[in-house]
mmCIF file of C-alpha atoms in Angstrom:
data_model
loop_
_atom_site.group_PDB
_atom_site.id
_atom_site.type_symbol
_atom_site.label_atom_id
_atom_site.label_comp_id
_atom_site.label_asym_id
_atom_site.label_seq_id
_atom_site.Cartn_x
_atom_site.Cartn_y
_atom_site.Cartn_z
ATOM 1 C CA MET A 1 0.000 0.000 0.000
ATOM 2 C CA LYS A 2 1.305 3.429 -0.904
ATOM 3 C CA LEU A 3 1.986 5.941 1.841
ATOM 4 C CA VAL A 4 -0.312 8.458 0.139
ATOM 5 C CA ASP A 5 -3.168 5.964 0.505
ATOM 6 C CA GLU A 6 -2.719 5.765 4.279
ATOM 7 C CA THR A 7 -4.892 7.791 6.623
ATOM 8 C CA ILE A 8 -3.262 10.818 8.217
ATOM 9 C CA ALA A 9 -3.291 8.986 11.549
ATOM 10 C CA ASP A 10 -1.608 5.884 10.120
ATOM 11 C CA TYR A 11 0.973 7.889 8.192
ATOM 12 C CA THR A 12 1.992 9.942 11.212
ATOM 13 C CA GLN A 13 2.190 6.775 13.292
ATOM 14 C CA LEU A 14 4.579 5.284 10.730
ATOM 15 C CA LEU A 15 6.555 8.501 10.744
ATOM 16 C CA SER A 16 6.941 8.372 14.534
ATOM 17 C CA SER A 17 8.094 4.734 14.590
ATOM 18 C CA ASP A 18 11.647 3.386 14.608
ATOM 19 C CA LEU A 19 11.428 2.612 10.880
ATOM 20 C CA PRO A 20 14.062 4.560 8.904
ATOM 21 C CA ALA A 21 11.497 5.319 6.205
ATOM 22 C CA PRO A 22 9.258 7.197 5.783
ATOM 23 C CA GLY A 23 11.322 9.993 7.245
ATOM 24 C CA GLY A 24 12.293 13.590 6.696
ATOM 25 C CA GLY A 25 12.325 13.402 2.909
ATOM 26 C CA SER A 26 8.817 12.023 2.783
ATOM 27 C CA ALA A 27 7.652 14.658 5.257
ATOM 28 C CA ALA A 28 9.267 17.358 3.105
ATOM 29 C CA ALA A 29 7.195 16.238 0.127
ATOM 30 C CA LEU A 30 4.054 16.214 2.262
ATOM 31 C CA HIS A 31 4.697 19.806 3.320
ATOM 32 C CA GLY A 32 5.018 20.646 -0.367
ATOM 33 C CA ALA A 33 1.743 18.931 -1.223
ATOM 34 C CA LEU A 34 -0.035 20.841 1.531
ATOM 35 C CA GLY A 35 1.408 24.122 0.305
ATOM 36 C CA ALA A 36 0.359 23.450 -3.278
ATOM 37 C CA SER A 37 -3.117 22.492 -2.071
ATOM 38 C CA LEU A 38 -3.498 25.784 -0.224
ATOM 39 C CA ILE A 39 -2.337 27.705 -3.282
ATOM 40 C CA GLY A 40 -5.140 26.022 -5.215
ATOM 41 C CA MET A 41 -7.583 26.838 -2.422
ATOM 42 C CA VAL A 42 -6.771 30.550 -2.458
ATOM 43 C CA ALA A 43 -7.082 30.652 -6.245
ATOM 44 C CA SER A 44 -10.409 28.800 -6.067
ATOM 45 C CA LEU A 45 -11.712 31.308 -3.518
ATOM 46 C CA THR A 46 -10.784 34.099 -5.927
ATOM 47 C CA VAL A 47 -12.439 32.649 -9.028
ATOM 48 C CA GLY A 48 -15.976 33.913 -9.541
ATOM 49 C CA ARG A 49 -15.598 36.936 -7.246
ATOM 50 C CA VAL A 50 -16.692 40.169 -8.905
ATOM 51 C CA ASN A 51 -13.921 42.188 -7.289
ATOM 52 C CA TYR A 52 -11.290 39.930 -8.865
ATOM 53 C CA ALA A 53 -12.930 39.302 -12.233
ATOM 54 C CA GLU A 54 -9.980 40.735 -14.150
ATOM 55 C CA HIS A 55 -7.744 38.030 -12.654
ATOM 56 C CA GLU A 56 -10.114 35.144 -13.371
ATOM 57 C CA GLN A 57 -7.993 33.427 -16.025
ATOM 58 C CA ILE A 58 -4.805 33.816 -14.008
ATOM 59 C CA MET A 59 -6.450 32.096 -11.053
ATOM 60 C CA ARG A 60 -7.823 29.305 -13.215
ATOM 61 C CA ASP A 61 -4.325 28.709 -14.553
ATOM 62 C CA VAL A 62 -2.986 28.688 -10.983
ATOM 63 C CA ILE A 63 -5.579 26.085 -9.965
ATOM 64 C CA LYS A 64 -4.605 23.806 -12.837
ATOM 65 C CA ARG A 65 -0.861 24.109 -12.260
ATOM 66 C CA SER A 66 -1.082 23.852 -8.457
ATOM 67 C CA ASN A 67 -3.024 20.601 -8.819
ATOM 68 C CA GLU A 68 -0.279 19.230 -11.064
ATOM 69 C CA LEU A 69 2.417 20.206 -8.559
ATOM 70 C CA ARG A 70 0.382 18.801 -5.666
ATOM 71 C CA GLU A 71 0.102 15.459 -7.450
ATOM 72 C CA TYR A 72 3.836 15.494 -8.103
ATOM 73 C CA MET A 73 4.640 16.141 -4.443
ATOM 74 C CA LEU A 74 2.339 13.297 -3.409
ATOM 75 C CA GLU A 75 4.118 10.954 -5.814
ATOM 76 C CA VAL A 76 7.472 11.925 -4.318
ATOM 77 C CA ILE A 77 6.285 10.953 -0.813
ATOM 78 C CA ASP A 78 6.529 7.316 -1.868
ATOM 79 C CA ARG A 79 9.438 7.811 -4.246
ATOM 80 C CA ASP A 80 11.579 9.129 -1.403
ATOM 81 C CA THR A 81 10.890 6.031 0.668
ATOM 82 C CA GLY A 82 11.666 3.847 -2.334
ATOM 83 C CA ALA A 83 15.011 5.593 -2.764
ATOM 84 C CA TYR A 84 15.906 4.957 0.857
ATOM 85 C CA ASN A 85 14.994 1.299 0.434
ATOM 86 C CA MET A 86 17.780 1.154 -2.178
ATOM 87 C CA VAL A 87 20.218 2.243 0.537
ATOM 88 C CA SER A 88 18.915 -0.443 2.895
ATOM 89 C CA ALA A 89 19.293 -3.052 0.161
ATOM 90 C CA ALA A 90 22.879 -1.933 -0.468
ATOM 91 C CA PHE A 91 23.682 -2.172 3.240
ATOM 92 C CA ALA A 92 22.394 -5.754 3.226
ATOM 93 C CA MET A 93 24.666 -6.848 0.373
ATOM 94 C CA PRO A 94 27.486 -9.278 1.213
ATOM 95 C CA LYS A 95 30.995 -7.913 1.786
ATOM 96 C CA LYS A 96 33.116 -10.997 2.233
ATOM 97 C CA THR A 97 35.210 -10.772 -0.926
ATOM 98 C CA ASP A 98 36.754 -7.843 -2.781
ATOM 99 C CA GLU A 99 34.188 -8.379 -5.535
ATOM 100 C CA ASP A 100 31.394 -8.234 -2.950
ATOM 101 C CA LYS A 101 32.766 -5.033 -1.502
ATOM 102 C CA GLU A 102 33.093 -3.397 -4.888
ATOM 103 C CA ALA A 103 29.554 -4.349 -5.899
ATOM 104 C CA ARG A 104 28.256 -3.121 -2.551
ATOM 105 C CA PHE A 105 30.106 0.179 -2.899
ATOM 106 C CA HIS A 106 28.696 0.867 -6.362
ATOM 107 C CA ALA A 107 25.183 -0.090 -5.237
ATOM 108 C CA MET A 108 25.475 2.260 -2.281
ATOM 109 C CA GLN A 109 26.728 5.119 -4.443
ATOM 110 C CA ASN A 110 23.836 4.667 -6.870
ATOM 111 C CA ALA A 111 21.385 4.549 -3.966
ATOM 112 C CA LEU A 112 22.779 7.721 -2.419
ATOM 113 C CA LYS A 113 22.508 9.501 -5.759
ATOM 114 C CA ALA A 114 18.872 8.462 -6.003
ATOM 115 C CA CYS A 115 18.341 9.704 -2.460
ATOM 116 C CA THR A 116 19.872 13.034 -3.496
ATOM 117 C CA LEU A 117 17.865 13.500 -6.667
ATOM 118 C CA THR A 118 14.529 12.897 -4.944
ATOM 119 C CA PRO A 119 14.728 15.758 -2.415
ATOM 120 C CA TYR A 120 16.326 17.951 -5.064
ATOM 121 C CA ALA A 121 13.210 17.349 -7.158
ATOM 122 C CA ILE A 122 11.132 18.459 -4.166
ATOM 123 C CA MET A 123 13.100 21.717 -4.086
ATOM 124 C CA GLU A 124 12.504 22.315 -7.778
ATOM 125 C CA CYS A 125 8.813 21.626 -7.374
ATOM 126 C CA ALA A 126 8.643 23.902 -4.324
ATOM 127 C CA TYR A 127 10.119 26.742 -6.339
ATOM 128 C CA GLY A 128 7.458 26.171 -8.983
ATOM 129 C CA VAL A 129 4.716 26.454 -6.369
ATOM 130 C CA LEU A 130 6.228 29.656 -4.997
ATOM 131 C CA GLU A 131 6.266 31.108 -8.504
ATOM 132 C CA LEU A 132 2.505 30.530 -8.606
ATOM 133 C CA ALA A 133 2.138 32.286 -5.259
ATOM 134 C CA MET A 134 4.126 35.225 -6.603
ATOM 135 C CA VAL A 135 1.808 35.478 -9.612
ATOM 136 C CA MET A 136 -1.108 35.751 -7.171
ATOM 137 C CA VAL A 137 0.291 38.649 -5.130
ATOM 138 C CA GLY A 138 -2.063 41.614 -5.402
ATOM 139 C CA LYS A 139 -4.635 39.593 -7.349
ATOM 140 C CA TYR A 140 -6.089 37.046 -4.897
ATOM 141 C CA ASN A 141 -9.086 37.191 -2.583
ATOM 142 C CA THR A 142 -7.633 38.929 0.469
ATOM 143 C CA ASN A 143 -10.051 37.057 2.749
ATOM 144 C CA ALA A 144 -7.718 34.106 2.160
ATOM 145 C CA SER A 145 -4.504 35.990 2.935
ATOM 146 C CA SER A 146 -3.639 33.846 5.933
ATOM 147 C CA ASP A 147 -4.170 30.695 3.862
ATOM 148 C CA LEU A 148 -1.721 31.958 1.271
ATOM 149 C CA GLY A 149 0.720 32.731 4.076
ATOM 150 C CA VAL A 150 0.459 29.195 5.425
ATOM 151 C CA ALA A 151 0.959 27.880 1.891
ATOM 152 C CA VAL A 152 4.169 29.877 1.503
ATOM 153 C CA LEU A 153 5.479 28.748 4.894
ATOM 154 C CA SER A 154 4.652 25.121 4.054
ATOM 155 C CA ILE A 155 6.504 25.350 0.761
ATOM 156 C CA LYS A 156 9.503 27.042 2.371
ATOM 157 C CA THR A 157 9.606 24.294 4.996
ATOM 158 C CA SER A 158 9.337 21.679 2.262
ATOM 159 C CA ALA A 159 12.302 23.133 0.379
ATOM 160 C CA GLN A 160 14.495 23.669 3.425
ATOM 161 C CA SER A 161 13.763 20.156 4.665
ATOM 162 C CA ALA A 162 14.559 18.706 1.263
ATOM 163 C CA TRP A 163 17.826 20.652 1.144
ATOM 164 C CA LEU A 164 18.917 19.068 4.418
ATOM 165 C CA ASN A 165 18.287 15.663 2.855
ATOM 166 C CA VAL A 166 20.261 16.598 -0.251
ATOM 167 C CA LEU A 167 23.239 17.633 1.880
ATOM 168 C CA THR A 168 23.024 14.499 4.032
ATOM 169 C CA ASN A 169 23.256 12.233 1.016
ATOM 170 C CA LEU A 170 25.904 14.281 -0.794
ATOM 171 C CA ASP A 171 28.144 13.753 2.219
ATOM 172 C CA GLY A 172 28.460 10.051 1.370
ATOM 173 C CA ILE A 173 28.876 10.356 -2.402
ATOM 174 C CA HIS A 174 32.385 9.931 -3.820
ATOM 175 C CA ASP A 175 31.545 11.259 -7.285
ATOM 176 C CA GLU A 176 33.029 14.749 -7.027
ATOM 177 C CA ILE A 177 31.396 16.004 -10.227
ATOM 178 C CA PHE A 178 27.952 14.898 -9.069
ATOM 179 C CA SER A 179 28.501 16.351 -5.591
ATOM 180 C CA ALA A 180 29.754 19.682 -6.911
ATOM 181 C CA LYS A 181 26.867 19.963 -9.367
ATOM 182 C CA TYR A 182 24.135 19.499 -6.768
ATOM 183 C CA THR A 183 25.924 21.449 -4.055
ATOM 184 C CA ILE A 184 26.121 24.508 -6.301
ATOM 185 C CA ALA A 185 22.693 24.096 -7.885
ATOM 186 C CA GLY A 186 21.049 23.329 -4.554
ATOM 187 C CA SER A 187 22.657 26.307 -2.818
ATOM 188 C CA GLU A 188 21.417 28.665 -5.525
ATOM 189 C CA LEU A 189 17.959 27.116 -5.529
ATOM 190 C CA ILE A 190 17.438 27.285 -1.768
ATOM 191 C CA GLU A 191 18.616 30.886 -1.746
ATOM 192 C CA ASN A 192 16.088 31.804 -4.446
ATOM 193 C CA ILE A 193 13.334 29.870 -2.680
ATOM 194 C CA THR A 194 14.019 31.547 0.654
ATOM 195 C CA GLU A 195 14.131 35.000 -0.881
ATOM 196 C CA LEU A 196 10.868 34.504 -2.772
ATOM 197 C CA ALA A 197 9.050 32.888 0.171
ATOM 198 C CA ASP A 198 10.139 35.634 2.558
ATOM 199 C CA TYR A 199 9.070 38.356 0.122
ATOM 200 C CA ILE A 200 5.571 36.907 -0.259
ATOM 201 C CA TYR A 201 5.216 36.197 3.465
ATOM 202 C CA ASP A 202 6.307 39.734 4.385
ATOM 203 C CA ASP A 203 3.794 41.156 1.906
ATOM 204 C CA ILE A 204 1.004 39.099 3.492
ATOM 205 C CA LEU A 205 2.102 39.969 7.020
ATOM 206 C CA SER A 206 2.138 43.652 6.157
ATOM 207 C CA ARG A 207 -1.377 43.476 4.724
ATOM 208 C CA LEU A 208 -2.789 41.572 7.689
ATOM 209 C CA SER A 209 -1.093 43.719 10.313
ATOM 210 C CA GLY A 210 -1.853 47.041 8.674
ATOM 211 C CA GLY A 211 1.862 47.669 8.291
ATOM 212 C CA ARG A 212 2.611 47.267 12.002
ATOM 213 C CA PHE A 213 5.319 44.678 11.264
ATOM 214 C CA SER A 214 6.609 46.018 7.946
#
């Protein structure tokens, strides 16, 4: 049974157990799915409102794209666990002979790369969701401002959590070209994500507080 088919109660119970997976990577994807869902909610609450009629098509486009990104994040919840299972399988490989050790090493390196690419994909997806949120600034139903704020915080958490997982796995990878590529790309991506998320959040906070915290 897929993790996404579990109830919230069962999933969180699995998450709190001594099983190594699902873990932080899976939770990062879940945060992303929640953020994308809230983006769709805010757009849906804007569609059909007379005061926002000029932004109708933009919001409909946001709904469509946020649903696609939500589905992607949900798929990654299970993909992340599958990637970790590759690591567990590599750990279980025999290491009696030199041939065993070499095969085990290569299997582990491939598994760690898979475990790096999965959270990196979460970061890329998170940035895509934040781009949708940015498109909505100044155009959405302001009655849902706090919902958009929670969406942005969820996406930021998703990306930051995924980045920690990327760094954890890069630490064990011996392929210097691969490590350098995702260290540089990931650093740039998380910086852009943080900057964009903070900008949108500050805009929402300023609106809700009447400028008291601007």
